XYZ file of C-alpha atoms in Angstrom:
639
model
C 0.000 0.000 0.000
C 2.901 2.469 1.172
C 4.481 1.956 -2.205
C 1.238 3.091 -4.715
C 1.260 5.993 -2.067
C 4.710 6.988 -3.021
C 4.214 6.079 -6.644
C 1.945 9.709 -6.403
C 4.549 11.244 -4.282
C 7.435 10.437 -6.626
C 5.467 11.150 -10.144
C 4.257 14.419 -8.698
C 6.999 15.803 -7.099
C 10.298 13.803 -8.316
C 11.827 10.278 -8.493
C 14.671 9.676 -6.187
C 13.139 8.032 -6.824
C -12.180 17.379 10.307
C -13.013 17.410 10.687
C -15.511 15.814 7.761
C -16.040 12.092 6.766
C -16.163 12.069 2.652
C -16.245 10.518 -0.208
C -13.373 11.694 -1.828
C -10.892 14.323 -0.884
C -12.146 16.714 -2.788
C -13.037 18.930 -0.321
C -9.436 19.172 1.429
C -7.070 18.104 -2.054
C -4.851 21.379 -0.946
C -2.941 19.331 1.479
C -1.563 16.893 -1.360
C 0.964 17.738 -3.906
C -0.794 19.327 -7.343
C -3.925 17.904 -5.533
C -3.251 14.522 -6.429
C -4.572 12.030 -4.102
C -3.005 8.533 -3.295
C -4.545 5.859 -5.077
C -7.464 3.632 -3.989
C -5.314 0.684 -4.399
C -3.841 1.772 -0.869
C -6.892 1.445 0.722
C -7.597 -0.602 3.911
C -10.735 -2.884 3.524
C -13.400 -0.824 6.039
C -11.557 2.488 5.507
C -12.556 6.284 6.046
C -11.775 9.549 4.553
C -11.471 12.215 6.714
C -11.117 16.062 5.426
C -10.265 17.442 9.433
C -11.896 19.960 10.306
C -11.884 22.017 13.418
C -13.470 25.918 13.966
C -15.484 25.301 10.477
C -11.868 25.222 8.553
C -9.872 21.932 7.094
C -6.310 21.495 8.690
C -4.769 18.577 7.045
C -6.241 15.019 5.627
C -6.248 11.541 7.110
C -7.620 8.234 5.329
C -8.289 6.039 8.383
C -8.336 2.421 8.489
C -12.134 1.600 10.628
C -10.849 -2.085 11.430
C -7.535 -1.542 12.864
C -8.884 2.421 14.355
C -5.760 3.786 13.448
C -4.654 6.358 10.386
C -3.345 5.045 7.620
C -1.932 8.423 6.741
C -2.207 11.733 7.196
C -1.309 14.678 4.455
C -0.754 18.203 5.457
C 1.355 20.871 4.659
C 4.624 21.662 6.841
C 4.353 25.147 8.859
C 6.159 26.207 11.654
C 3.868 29.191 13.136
C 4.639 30.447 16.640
C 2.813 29.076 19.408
C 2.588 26.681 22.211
C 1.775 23.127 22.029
C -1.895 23.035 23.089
C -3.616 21.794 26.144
C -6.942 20.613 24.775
C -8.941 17.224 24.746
C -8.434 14.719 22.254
C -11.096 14.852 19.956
C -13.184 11.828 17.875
C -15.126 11.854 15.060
C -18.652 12.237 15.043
C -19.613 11.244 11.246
C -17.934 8.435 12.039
C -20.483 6.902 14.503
C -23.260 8.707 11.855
C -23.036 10.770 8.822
C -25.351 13.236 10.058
C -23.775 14.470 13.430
C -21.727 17.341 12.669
C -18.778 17.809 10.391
C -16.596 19.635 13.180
C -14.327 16.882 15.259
C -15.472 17.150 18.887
C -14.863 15.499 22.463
C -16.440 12.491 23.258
C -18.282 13.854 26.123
C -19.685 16.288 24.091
C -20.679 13.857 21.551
C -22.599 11.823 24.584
C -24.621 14.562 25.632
C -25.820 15.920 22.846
C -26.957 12.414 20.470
C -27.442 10.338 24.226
C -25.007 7.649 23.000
C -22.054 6.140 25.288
C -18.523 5.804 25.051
C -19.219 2.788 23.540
C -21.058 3.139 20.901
C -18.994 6.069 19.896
C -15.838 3.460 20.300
C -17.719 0.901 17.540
C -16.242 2.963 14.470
C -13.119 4.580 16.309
C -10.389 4.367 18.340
C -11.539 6.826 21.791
C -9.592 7.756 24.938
C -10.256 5.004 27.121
C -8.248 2.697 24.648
C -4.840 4.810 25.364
C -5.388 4.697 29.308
C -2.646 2.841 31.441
C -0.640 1.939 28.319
C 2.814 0.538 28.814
C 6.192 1.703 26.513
C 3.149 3.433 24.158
C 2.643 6.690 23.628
C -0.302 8.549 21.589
C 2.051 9.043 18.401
C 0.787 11.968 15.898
C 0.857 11.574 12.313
C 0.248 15.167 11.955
C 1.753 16.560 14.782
C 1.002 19.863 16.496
C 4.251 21.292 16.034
C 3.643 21.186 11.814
C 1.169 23.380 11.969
C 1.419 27.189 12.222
C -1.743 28.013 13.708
C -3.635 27.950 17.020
C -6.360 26.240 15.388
C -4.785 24.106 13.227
C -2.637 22.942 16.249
C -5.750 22.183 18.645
C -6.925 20.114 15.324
C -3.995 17.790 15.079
C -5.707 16.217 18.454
C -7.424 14.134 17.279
C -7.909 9.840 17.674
C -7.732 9.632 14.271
C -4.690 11.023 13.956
C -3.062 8.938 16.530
C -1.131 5.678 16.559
C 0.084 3.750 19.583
C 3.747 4.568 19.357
C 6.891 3.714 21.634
C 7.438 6.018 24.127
C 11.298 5.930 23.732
C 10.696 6.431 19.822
C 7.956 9.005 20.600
C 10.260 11.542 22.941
C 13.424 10.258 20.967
C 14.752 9.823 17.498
C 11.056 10.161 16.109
C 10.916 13.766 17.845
C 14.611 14.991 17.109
C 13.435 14.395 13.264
C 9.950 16.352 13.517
C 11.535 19.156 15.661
C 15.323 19.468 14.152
C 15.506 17.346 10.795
C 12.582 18.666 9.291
C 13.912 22.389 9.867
C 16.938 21.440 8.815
C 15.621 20.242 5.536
C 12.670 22.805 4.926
C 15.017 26.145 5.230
C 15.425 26.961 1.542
C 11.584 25.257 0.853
C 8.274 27.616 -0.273
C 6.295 24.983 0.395
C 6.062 21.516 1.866
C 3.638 18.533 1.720
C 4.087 16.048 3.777
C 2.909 12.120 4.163
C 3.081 10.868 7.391
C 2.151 7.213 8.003
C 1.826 3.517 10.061
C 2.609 -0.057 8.646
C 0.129 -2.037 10.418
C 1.519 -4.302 12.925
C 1.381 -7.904 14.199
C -0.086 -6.809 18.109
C -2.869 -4.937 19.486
C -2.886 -2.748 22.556
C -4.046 -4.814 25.885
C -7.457 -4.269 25.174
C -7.330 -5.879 21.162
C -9.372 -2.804 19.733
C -6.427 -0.145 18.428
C -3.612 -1.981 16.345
C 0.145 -1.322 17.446
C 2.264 -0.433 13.901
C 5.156 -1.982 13.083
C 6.689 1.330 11.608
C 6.101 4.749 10.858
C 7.122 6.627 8.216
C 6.675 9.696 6.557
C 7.664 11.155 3.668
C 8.230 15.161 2.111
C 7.581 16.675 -0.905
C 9.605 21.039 -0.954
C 9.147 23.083 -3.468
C 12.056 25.519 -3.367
C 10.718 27.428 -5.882
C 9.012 26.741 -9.719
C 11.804 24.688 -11.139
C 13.702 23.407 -8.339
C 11.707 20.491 -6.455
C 13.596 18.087 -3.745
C 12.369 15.415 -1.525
C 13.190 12.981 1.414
C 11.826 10.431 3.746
C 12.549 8.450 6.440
C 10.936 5.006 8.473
C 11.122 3.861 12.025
C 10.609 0.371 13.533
C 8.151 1.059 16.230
C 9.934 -0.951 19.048
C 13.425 0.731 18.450
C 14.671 4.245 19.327
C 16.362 4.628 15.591
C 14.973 7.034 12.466
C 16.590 6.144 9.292
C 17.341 9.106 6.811
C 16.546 7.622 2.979
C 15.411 8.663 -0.365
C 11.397 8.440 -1.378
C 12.647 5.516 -4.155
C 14.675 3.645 -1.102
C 11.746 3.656 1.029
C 9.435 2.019 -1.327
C 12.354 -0.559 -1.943
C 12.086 -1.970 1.226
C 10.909 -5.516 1.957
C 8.700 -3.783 5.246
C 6.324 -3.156 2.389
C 6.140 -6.437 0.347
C 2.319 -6.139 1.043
C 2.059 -3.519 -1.764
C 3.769 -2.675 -5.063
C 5.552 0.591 -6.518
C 5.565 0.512 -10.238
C 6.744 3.268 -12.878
C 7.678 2.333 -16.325
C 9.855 5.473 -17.088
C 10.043 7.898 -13.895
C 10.927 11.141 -15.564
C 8.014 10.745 -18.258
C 5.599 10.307 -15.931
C 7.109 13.642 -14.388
C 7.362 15.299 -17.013
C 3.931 14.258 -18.424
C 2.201 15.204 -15.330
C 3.799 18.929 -15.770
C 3.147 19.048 -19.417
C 0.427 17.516 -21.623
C 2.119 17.383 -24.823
C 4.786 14.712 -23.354
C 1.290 12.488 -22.768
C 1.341 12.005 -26.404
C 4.504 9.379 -25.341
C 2.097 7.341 -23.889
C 0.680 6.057 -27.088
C 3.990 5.068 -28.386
C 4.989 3.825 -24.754
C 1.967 1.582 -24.683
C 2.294 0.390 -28.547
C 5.419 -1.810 -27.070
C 5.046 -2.705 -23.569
C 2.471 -2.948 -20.602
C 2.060 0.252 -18.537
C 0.674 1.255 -15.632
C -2.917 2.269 -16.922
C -2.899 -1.548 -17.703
C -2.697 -2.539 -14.067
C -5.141 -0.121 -12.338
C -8.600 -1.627 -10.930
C -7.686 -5.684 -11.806
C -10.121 -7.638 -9.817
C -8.766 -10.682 -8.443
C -4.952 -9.935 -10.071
C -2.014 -8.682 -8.707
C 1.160 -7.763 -10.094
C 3.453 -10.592 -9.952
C 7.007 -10.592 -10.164
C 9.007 -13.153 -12.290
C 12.322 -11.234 -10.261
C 11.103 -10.443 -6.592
C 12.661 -8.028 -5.293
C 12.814 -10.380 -2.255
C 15.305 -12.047 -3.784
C 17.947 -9.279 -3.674
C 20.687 -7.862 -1.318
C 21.176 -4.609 -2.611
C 18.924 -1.443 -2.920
C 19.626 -0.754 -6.175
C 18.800 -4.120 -7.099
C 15.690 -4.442 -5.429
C 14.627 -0.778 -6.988
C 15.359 -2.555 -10.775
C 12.801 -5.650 -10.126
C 10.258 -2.703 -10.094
C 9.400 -2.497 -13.617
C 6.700 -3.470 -15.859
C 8.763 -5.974 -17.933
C 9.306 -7.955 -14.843
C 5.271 -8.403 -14.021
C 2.140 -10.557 -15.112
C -0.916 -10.668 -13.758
C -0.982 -13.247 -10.827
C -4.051 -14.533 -8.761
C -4.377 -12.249 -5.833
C -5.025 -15.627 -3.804
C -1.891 -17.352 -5.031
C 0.185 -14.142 -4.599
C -0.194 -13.294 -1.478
C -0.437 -17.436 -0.511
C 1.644 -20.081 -1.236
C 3.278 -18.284 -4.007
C 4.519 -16.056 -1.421
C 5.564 -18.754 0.644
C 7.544 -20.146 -1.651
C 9.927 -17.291 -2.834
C 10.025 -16.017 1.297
C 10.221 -19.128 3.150
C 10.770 -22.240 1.053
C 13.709 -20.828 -1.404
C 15.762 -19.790 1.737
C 15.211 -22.686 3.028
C 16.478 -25.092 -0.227
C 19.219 -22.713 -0.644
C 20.936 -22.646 2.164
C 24.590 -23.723 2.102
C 24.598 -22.633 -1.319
C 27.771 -20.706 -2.665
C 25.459 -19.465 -5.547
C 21.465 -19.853 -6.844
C 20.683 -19.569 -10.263
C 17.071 -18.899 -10.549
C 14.960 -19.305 -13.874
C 11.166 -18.148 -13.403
C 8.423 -17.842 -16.068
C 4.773 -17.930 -16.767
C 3.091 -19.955 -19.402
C 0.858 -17.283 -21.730
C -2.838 -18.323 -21.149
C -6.448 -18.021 -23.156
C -7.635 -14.970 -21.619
C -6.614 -11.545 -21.753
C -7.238 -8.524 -19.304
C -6.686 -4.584 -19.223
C -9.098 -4.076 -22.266
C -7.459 -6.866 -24.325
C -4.028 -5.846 -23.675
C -1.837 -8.070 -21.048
C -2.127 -11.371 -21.281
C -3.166 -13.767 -18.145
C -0.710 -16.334 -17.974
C -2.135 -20.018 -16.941
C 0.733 -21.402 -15.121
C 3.969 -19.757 -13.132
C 7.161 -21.905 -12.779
C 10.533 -21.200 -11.457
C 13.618 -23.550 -12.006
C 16.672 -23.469 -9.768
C 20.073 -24.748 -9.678
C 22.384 -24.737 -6.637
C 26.337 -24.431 -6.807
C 28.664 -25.168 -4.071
C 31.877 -23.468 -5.113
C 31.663 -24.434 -9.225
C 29.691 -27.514 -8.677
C 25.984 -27.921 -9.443
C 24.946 -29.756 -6.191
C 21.384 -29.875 -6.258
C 18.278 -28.273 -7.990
C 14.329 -27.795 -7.802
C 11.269 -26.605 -9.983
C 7.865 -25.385 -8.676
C 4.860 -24.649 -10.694
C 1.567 -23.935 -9.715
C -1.693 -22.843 -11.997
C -2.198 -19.013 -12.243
C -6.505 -19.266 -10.791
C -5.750 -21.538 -7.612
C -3.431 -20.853 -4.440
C -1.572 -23.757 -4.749
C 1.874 -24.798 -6.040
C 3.872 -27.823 -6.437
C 7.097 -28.202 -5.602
C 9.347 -30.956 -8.337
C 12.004 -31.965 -10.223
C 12.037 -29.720 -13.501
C 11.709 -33.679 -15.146
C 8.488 -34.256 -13.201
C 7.286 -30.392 -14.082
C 7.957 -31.162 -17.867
C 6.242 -34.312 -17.752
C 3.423 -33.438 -16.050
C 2.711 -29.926 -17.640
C 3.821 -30.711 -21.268
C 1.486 -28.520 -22.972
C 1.878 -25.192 -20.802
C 5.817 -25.354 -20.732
C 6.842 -25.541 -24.441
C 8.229 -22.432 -24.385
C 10.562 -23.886 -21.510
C 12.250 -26.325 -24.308
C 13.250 -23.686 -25.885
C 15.452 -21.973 -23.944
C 18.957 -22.282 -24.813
C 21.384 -23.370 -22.029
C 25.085 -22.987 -21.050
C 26.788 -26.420 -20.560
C 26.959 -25.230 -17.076
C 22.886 -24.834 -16.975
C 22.651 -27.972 -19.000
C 24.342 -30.323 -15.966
C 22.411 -27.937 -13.481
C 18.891 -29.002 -15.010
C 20.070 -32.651 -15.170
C 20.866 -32.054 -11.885
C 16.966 -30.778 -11.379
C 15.956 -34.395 -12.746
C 17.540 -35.767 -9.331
C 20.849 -37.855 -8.406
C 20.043 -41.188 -10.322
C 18.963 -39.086 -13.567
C 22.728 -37.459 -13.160
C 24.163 -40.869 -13.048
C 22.368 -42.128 -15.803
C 22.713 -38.926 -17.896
C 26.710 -39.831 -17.104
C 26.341 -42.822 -18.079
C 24.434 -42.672 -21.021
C 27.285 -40.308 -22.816
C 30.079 -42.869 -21.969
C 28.273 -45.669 -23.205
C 25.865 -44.856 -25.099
C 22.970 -46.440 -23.142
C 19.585 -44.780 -23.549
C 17.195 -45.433 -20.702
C 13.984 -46.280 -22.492
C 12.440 -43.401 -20.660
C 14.759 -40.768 -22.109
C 13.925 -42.509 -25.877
C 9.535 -41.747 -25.646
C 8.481 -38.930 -27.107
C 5.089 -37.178 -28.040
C 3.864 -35.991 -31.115
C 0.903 -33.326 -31.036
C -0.178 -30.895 -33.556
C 0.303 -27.540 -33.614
C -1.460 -24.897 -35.605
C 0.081 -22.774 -37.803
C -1.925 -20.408 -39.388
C -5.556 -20.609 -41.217
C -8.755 -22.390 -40.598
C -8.402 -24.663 -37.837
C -10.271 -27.710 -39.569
C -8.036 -28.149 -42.188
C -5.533 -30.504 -41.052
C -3.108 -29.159 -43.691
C -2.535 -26.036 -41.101
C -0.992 -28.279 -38.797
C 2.652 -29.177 -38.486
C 3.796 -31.578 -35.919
C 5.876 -31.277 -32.804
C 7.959 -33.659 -31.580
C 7.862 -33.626 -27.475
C 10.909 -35.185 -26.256
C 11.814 -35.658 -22.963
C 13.767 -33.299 -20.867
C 17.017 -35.114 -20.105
C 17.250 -35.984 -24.133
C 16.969 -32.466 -25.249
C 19.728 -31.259 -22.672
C 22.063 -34.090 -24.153
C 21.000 -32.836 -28.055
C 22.294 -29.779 -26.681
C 25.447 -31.061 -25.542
C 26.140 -32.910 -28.480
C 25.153 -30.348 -30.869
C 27.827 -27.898 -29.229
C 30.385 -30.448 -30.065
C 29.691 -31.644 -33.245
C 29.186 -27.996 -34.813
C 32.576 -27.195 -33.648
C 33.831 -30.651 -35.505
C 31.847 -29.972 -38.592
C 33.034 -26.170 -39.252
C 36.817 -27.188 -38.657
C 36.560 -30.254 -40.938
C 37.871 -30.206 -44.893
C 36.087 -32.682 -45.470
C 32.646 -30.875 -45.838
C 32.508 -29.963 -49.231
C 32.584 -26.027 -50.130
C 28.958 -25.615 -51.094
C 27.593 -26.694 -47.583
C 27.838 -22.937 -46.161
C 26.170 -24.005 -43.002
C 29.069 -25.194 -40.942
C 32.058 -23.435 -42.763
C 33.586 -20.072 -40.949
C 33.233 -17.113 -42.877
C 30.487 -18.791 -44.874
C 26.702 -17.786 -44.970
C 23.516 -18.533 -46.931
C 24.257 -15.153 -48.637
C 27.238 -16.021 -49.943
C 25.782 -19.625 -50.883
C 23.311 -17.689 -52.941
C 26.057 -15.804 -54.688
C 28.121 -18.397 -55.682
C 24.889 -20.339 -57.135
C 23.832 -16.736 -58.883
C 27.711 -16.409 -60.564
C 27.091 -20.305 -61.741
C 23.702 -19.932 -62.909
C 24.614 -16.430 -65.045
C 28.325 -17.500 -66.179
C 27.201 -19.559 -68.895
C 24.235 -16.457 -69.915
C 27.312 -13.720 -70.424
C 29.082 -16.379 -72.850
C 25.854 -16.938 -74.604
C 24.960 -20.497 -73.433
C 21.878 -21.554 -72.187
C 21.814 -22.660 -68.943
C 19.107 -24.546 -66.575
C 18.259 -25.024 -62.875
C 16.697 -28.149 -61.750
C 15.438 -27.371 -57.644
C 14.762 -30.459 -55.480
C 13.245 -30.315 -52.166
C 14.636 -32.603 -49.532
C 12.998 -31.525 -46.850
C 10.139 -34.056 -46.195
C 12.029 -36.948 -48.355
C 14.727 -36.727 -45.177
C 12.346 -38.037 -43.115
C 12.311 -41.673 -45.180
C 16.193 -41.973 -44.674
C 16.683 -44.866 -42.495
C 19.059 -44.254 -39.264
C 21.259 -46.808 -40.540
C 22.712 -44.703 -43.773
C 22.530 -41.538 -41.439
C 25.080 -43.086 -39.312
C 26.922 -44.086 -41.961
C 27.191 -40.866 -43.452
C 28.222 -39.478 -40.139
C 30.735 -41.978 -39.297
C 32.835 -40.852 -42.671
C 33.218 -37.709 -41.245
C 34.856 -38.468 -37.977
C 32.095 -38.131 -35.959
C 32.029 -41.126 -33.633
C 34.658 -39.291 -31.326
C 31.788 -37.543 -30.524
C 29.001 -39.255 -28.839
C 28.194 -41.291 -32.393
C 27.546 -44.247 -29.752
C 24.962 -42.074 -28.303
C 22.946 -40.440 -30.866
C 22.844 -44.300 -32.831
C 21.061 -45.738 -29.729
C 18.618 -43.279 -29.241
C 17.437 -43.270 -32.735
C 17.661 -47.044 -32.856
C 15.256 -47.109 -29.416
C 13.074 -44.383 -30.412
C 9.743 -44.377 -30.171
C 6.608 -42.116 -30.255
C 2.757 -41.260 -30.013
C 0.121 -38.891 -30.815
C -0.989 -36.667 -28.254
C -4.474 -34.868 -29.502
C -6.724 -33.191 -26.412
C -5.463 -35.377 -23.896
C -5.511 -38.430 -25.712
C -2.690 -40.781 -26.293
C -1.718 -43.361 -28.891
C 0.145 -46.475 -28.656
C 3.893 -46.173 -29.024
C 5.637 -46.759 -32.090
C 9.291 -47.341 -33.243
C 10.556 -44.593 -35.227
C 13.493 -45.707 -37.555
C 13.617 -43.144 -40.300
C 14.543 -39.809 -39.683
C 15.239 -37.571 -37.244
C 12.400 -36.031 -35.053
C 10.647 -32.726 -35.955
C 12.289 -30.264 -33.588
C 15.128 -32.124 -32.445
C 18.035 -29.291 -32.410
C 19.873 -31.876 -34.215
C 17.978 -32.321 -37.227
C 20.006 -30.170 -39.189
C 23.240 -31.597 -38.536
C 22.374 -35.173 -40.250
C 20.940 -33.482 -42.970
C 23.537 -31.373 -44.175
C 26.120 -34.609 -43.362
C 23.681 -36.621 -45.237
C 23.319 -34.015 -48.312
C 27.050 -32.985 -48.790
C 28.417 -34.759 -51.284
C 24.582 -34.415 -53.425
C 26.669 -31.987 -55.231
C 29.088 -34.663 -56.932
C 26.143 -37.095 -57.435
C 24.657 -34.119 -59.552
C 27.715 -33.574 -61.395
C-alpha cells in the first residue's frame, strides 16, 4: 500500500526516486501535492476519509483504516507558526459513529450529551480515549503533529484519535521527535512549500485491550518546493519498538521488503514527471503503450495482482531491489496465489532449499494463457514456474522446480523432469530456452541424483534409458482455418534429459563440422566465414556464367525436406561416421534413434507407441546436422 502511495509522491513531485467524513478528498485536495490524491489501491478494507476539520476550517487530511482504528496516513502541509503546544482534549469523530452528526471533530463527552449515546457506541467505528489509558512503553504518536502546523487552530486540530497511533514512548520523545523538531527544519530552510505524508505499517499486536492496532513502523515522507523549477524530496521510516529514524530517499523507502504487502511501479520515472507537468509529453504514452504494458494496464484488476518473475525479495542490494520494479518484470498473478503459497515459496521455502549454497541460479516464467485482461491488452498467464540450480563453489549440487496454476493458491514443488512431464502442454516455451553447458548439468541435476548418473552414463556408453527414448507428437497450428488438417505441423515432445544431451552434443559436433575439410565447399552451413548469402552468390555467378558467354543454362530445384524423413538411421550413421564423428558421442545419438519411439498426443488423448526408424524427429536441435552430413556430397552425385 505504502508503495502506490509513493508512486503519487514520486510522479508528482520527483523520483529519487475534520473534521468531515467524505467521499473523496475533494473537499481538502490542498494538502496533497498538485492535488493529487493517493490511489485507492492503498486502501484498507473498512476504511474512512477524513477532510479534518476544526473551527469550520480543514487542517490537514487523514484516510483512516475503521478495522484496525488507526490512520493510515495523514497529508498536510509543513508550517512552523509560533505558538505553544496546546492543552486541549483529544477529539473523535462524530460522522464516524453517523453521517449526520456534525462535520466539526469534537470530544467524546460532548458527543454523549448531545446524540445520548455512550462511550461505547462512539468506540464501535473509532479508536476513543479510554483505549490509550494505562498503556505501557506506548505513547499517543501523531501523524500530523502539532508542532507542523502554524496556527492555534490548526494545532488544537492535530488532536485528534484519528490522527493517533500507539507509538513507543522511547521512539515518541526520541529519534522520532529529534526528526519532527530538528531534521525537518533542517531540511525545509530553503523550501516555499512543503507537503508532507506521514504514516503507520500495520503491525502484528494490538494494545491490551485488542481494539487499536500497534504499527510496526512509521514513516513519513516530504515533498519542498524551493521554488518553480527546483523540487527536492526525502523520507525516512522507524521500527516502532526501536529508538532509531533512518534518513533515505522516497525511491529507497518504497524498496524496502517492510512493504512487500504492496507494489511501486513506474515504467519510465521522468516521463511520468514530465507528463504530469506538461500535456504534450502524454502524447509518449501512445507510443509507450504500442510496445510494452504500462501502468494504466494494471489499475482496478479484480482478483490480479502484479506478480514478479524477479522479486525483489530475492535481492541484497537497494539498487537491485529498486530494478525488479518495472513493468517488464510483471504478469498478472491470482491475488489468492500471490499473497499465498506463491509467497511462501519465494520467502520461506527458497531460503530454506538454498541454504549452504555458494550461488542460486534462478529461472522463473509464466506460461501465456487463453484470456486476456486490461481491455485486451496483457495477457493472463495459466501457469507460473521457477527452475533453480544450486552451486557449491563451481559444482551444481542440487536443484528444484515449482509450478503452480495461475486461478488456484496452490503450487507444487518438483524436479524440472516431473514439471515437464506433467505440464507438457503449458511449458513448451521452456524447451526452448537455450542453455550454457553449465545450466545444461544444473537441469540434469533438477531431474535428481540417479537421472545425473544415468545422464553420465548414457554419454560414456551410449545407453539410452527407455524413458529418455519416448516422445510425443501433437499438432500444432500454424496459421488458417483450424479444420483443415493441412494447417498443422507436428511437434515432436521429447523428454527433458534428451533435449539437454542434443544440446550437448550439438555444441560439439558444430565445432567438428566447421573445422573439418572434409565438408565440401557448397555446404555454407558449418564453414567459418560462410553464410547462406554467400551460398546464394556463388549459385547466382554459376547460374549467369554460362548467360554472359551466350549459353543456355538450366536449374533443376529439389526439395529434400520431407524426403529426409524416409532416410533410415542406418545410412545416417553411416554418413556421419565418414566424417569423424564417432569421437563424438556417435555411440549415443545411434542408440537413441535405434530405441526411439513415439505417439500422438491430440486433447489429452494418447496413442500407442511406435518405433521410429527413419529420420530424425521434428524439432530435435539436431535435425540439421544429419541433414547437411547426409546431403554434402549431393553436389558430386549431380555432377
Amino acid at each position: 500500500m505504502l508503495r502506490l502511495l509513493l508512486l503519487q509522491v514520486l510522479a508528482s513531485c520527483l523520483w529519487l526516486g475534520h473534521s468531515e467524513v467524505v467521499t473523496s478528498f475533494e473537499d481538502c485536495h490542498q494538502f496533497f501535492y498538485e492535488r493529487a490524491t493517493p490511489s485507492d489501491a492503498l486502501h484498507p478494507k473498512k476504511l474512512a476519509r477524513i477532510c479534518q476539520r476544526y473551527s469550520n476550517s480543514y487542517h490537514y487530511a487523514t484516510l483512516y483504516d475503521r478495522d484496525r482504528r488507526i490512520p493510515v496516513y495523514s497529508a498536510y502541509i509543513y508550517g512552523t507558526g509560533s505558538g505553544k503546544k496546546p492543552h486541549t482534549p483529544w477529539f473523535v469523530e462524530p460522522q464516524l459513529i453517523n453521517e449526520t452528526y456534525l462535520k466539526d471533530m469534537d470530544t467524546e463527552s460532548s458527543i454523549e450529551k448531545k446524540y445520548k449515546i455512550t462511550a461505547q457506541q462512539i468506540g464501535e467505528s473509532q479508536a476513543i480515549n479510554q483505549d490509550y489509558n494505562n498503556l505501557q512503553d506506548l505513547n499517543r504518536g501523531h501523524l500530523s503533529p502539532s508542532g507542523h502546523q502554524s496556527g492555534n487552530n490548526s494545532k488544537t486540530a492535530t488532536f485528534t484519535l484519528t490522527n493517533i497511533v500507539p507509538q513507543n514512548s522511547t521512539l515518541n520523545k526520541g529519534a522520532w521527535n529529534d526528526y519532527e523538531t530538528k531534521t525537518m527544519a533542517e531540511k525545509t530552510e530553503d523550501c516555499k512549500t512543503t507537503y508532507v505524508i506521514t504514516g503507520a505499517v500495520p503491525g502484528n499486536t494490538n494494545i491490551p485491550n485488542n481494539r487499536v492496532n500497534v504499527p510496526s513502523h512509521i514513516w513519513s515522507a516530504a515533498c519542498c518546493l524551493v521554488n518553480k523549477k527546483r523540487r527536492k524530496a526525502w523520507a525516512v521510516i522507524a521500527e516502532n519498538d526501536k529508538n532509531e529514524v533512518e534518513n533515505l530517499s522516497l525511491g529507497d523507502l518504497e524498496a524496502r521488503d517492510t512493504f512487500h504487502y504492496s507494489r511501486l511501479f513506474q515504467a519510465f520515472p521522468s516521463l511520468a514527471l514530465n507528463a504530469s507537468r506538461n500535456g504534450a509529453v502524454r502524447s509518449s504514452q501512445d507510443q509507450i503503450k504500442a510496445s510494452q504494458a504500462v501502468l494504466e494496464d494494471y489499475n482496478q484488476l479484480l482478483g490480479l495482482e502484479r506478480g514478479y518473475l524477479n522479486p525483489s525479495g530475492h535481492h541484497d542490494s537497494r539498487d537491485s531491489r529498486k530494478a525488479t520494479f518495472t513493468l517488464t518484470n510483471i504478469v498478472p498473478q491470482d491475488s489468492s496465489l500471490y499473497i499465498g503459497q506463491w509467497k511462501h515459496y519465494e520467502f520461506t521455502r527458497m531460503p530454506e532449499k538454498s541454504k549452504g549454497c555458494t550461488t542460486t541460479y534462478v529461472i522463473t516464467g509464466a506460461v501465456p494463457g487463453n484470456t486476456y485482461v486490461a481491455q485486451g491488452r496483457i495477457n493472463k498467464t495459466s501457469h507460473i514456474w521457477s527452475a533453480a540450480c544450486c552451486l557449491v563453489g563451481t559444482q551444481p549440487t542440487k536443484a528444484w522446480g515449482a509450478i503452480a496454476e495461475n486461478d488456484h493458491d496452490q503450487i507444487r514443488t518438483l524436479s524440472l523432469g516431473d514439471l515437464e512431464a506433467r505440464y507438457a502442454e503449458p511449458s513448451q516455451h521452456i524447451r526452448g530456452l537455450l542453455w550454457t553447458p553449465l545450466q545444461q548439468f544444473c537441469i540434469l541435476l533438477l531431474l535428481g541424483v540417479p537421472e545425473l548418473e544415468a545422464a553420465l552414463q548414457c554419454w560414456l556408453t551410449g545407453d539410452i534409458p527407455d524413458a529418455w527414448s519416448l516422445a510425443i507428437v501433437t499438432p500444432s497450428h500454424k496459421k488458417g482455418c483450424k479444420e483443415n488438417l493441412g494447417n498443422y505441423k507436428h511437434v515432436h515432445l521429447a523428454s527433458l534429459p534428451r533435449r539437454v544431451m542434443e544440446q550437448i552434443v550439438l555444441s560439439m559436433v558444430t565445432w567438428h563440422i566447421q573445422d573439418s575439410q572434409g565438408i565440401c565447399p557448397s555446404l555454407q552451413g558449418f564453414r567459418k566465414g560462410t553464410s547462406c548469402l554467400a551460398n546464394l552468390i556463388s549459385f547466382n555467378d554459376q547460374l549467369t556464367s554460362p548467360v554472359d558467354e551466350g549459353r543456355g543454362c538450366a536449374s533443376v530445384c529439389l526439395d529434400f525436406n520431407k524426403s529426409f524423413g524416409t532416410v533410415s538411421h542406418g545410412i545416417l550413421m553411416e554418413k556421419r561416421s565418414a566424417h569423424g564423428l564417432q569421437k563424438f558421442s556417435l555411440g549415443w545419438d545411434r542408440n537413441s534413434l535405434d530405441v526411439q519411439a513415439q505417439r500422438v498426443l491430440v486433447n489429452d488423448a494418447t496413442s500407442s507407441c511406435h518405433p521410429a526408424t527413419s529420420g530424425y524427429p521434428q524439432g530435435s536441435v539436431l535435425g540439421l546436422v544429419p541433414f547437411h552430413v547426409f546431403t554434402d556430397d549431393l553436389d558430386e552425385g549431380i555432377q
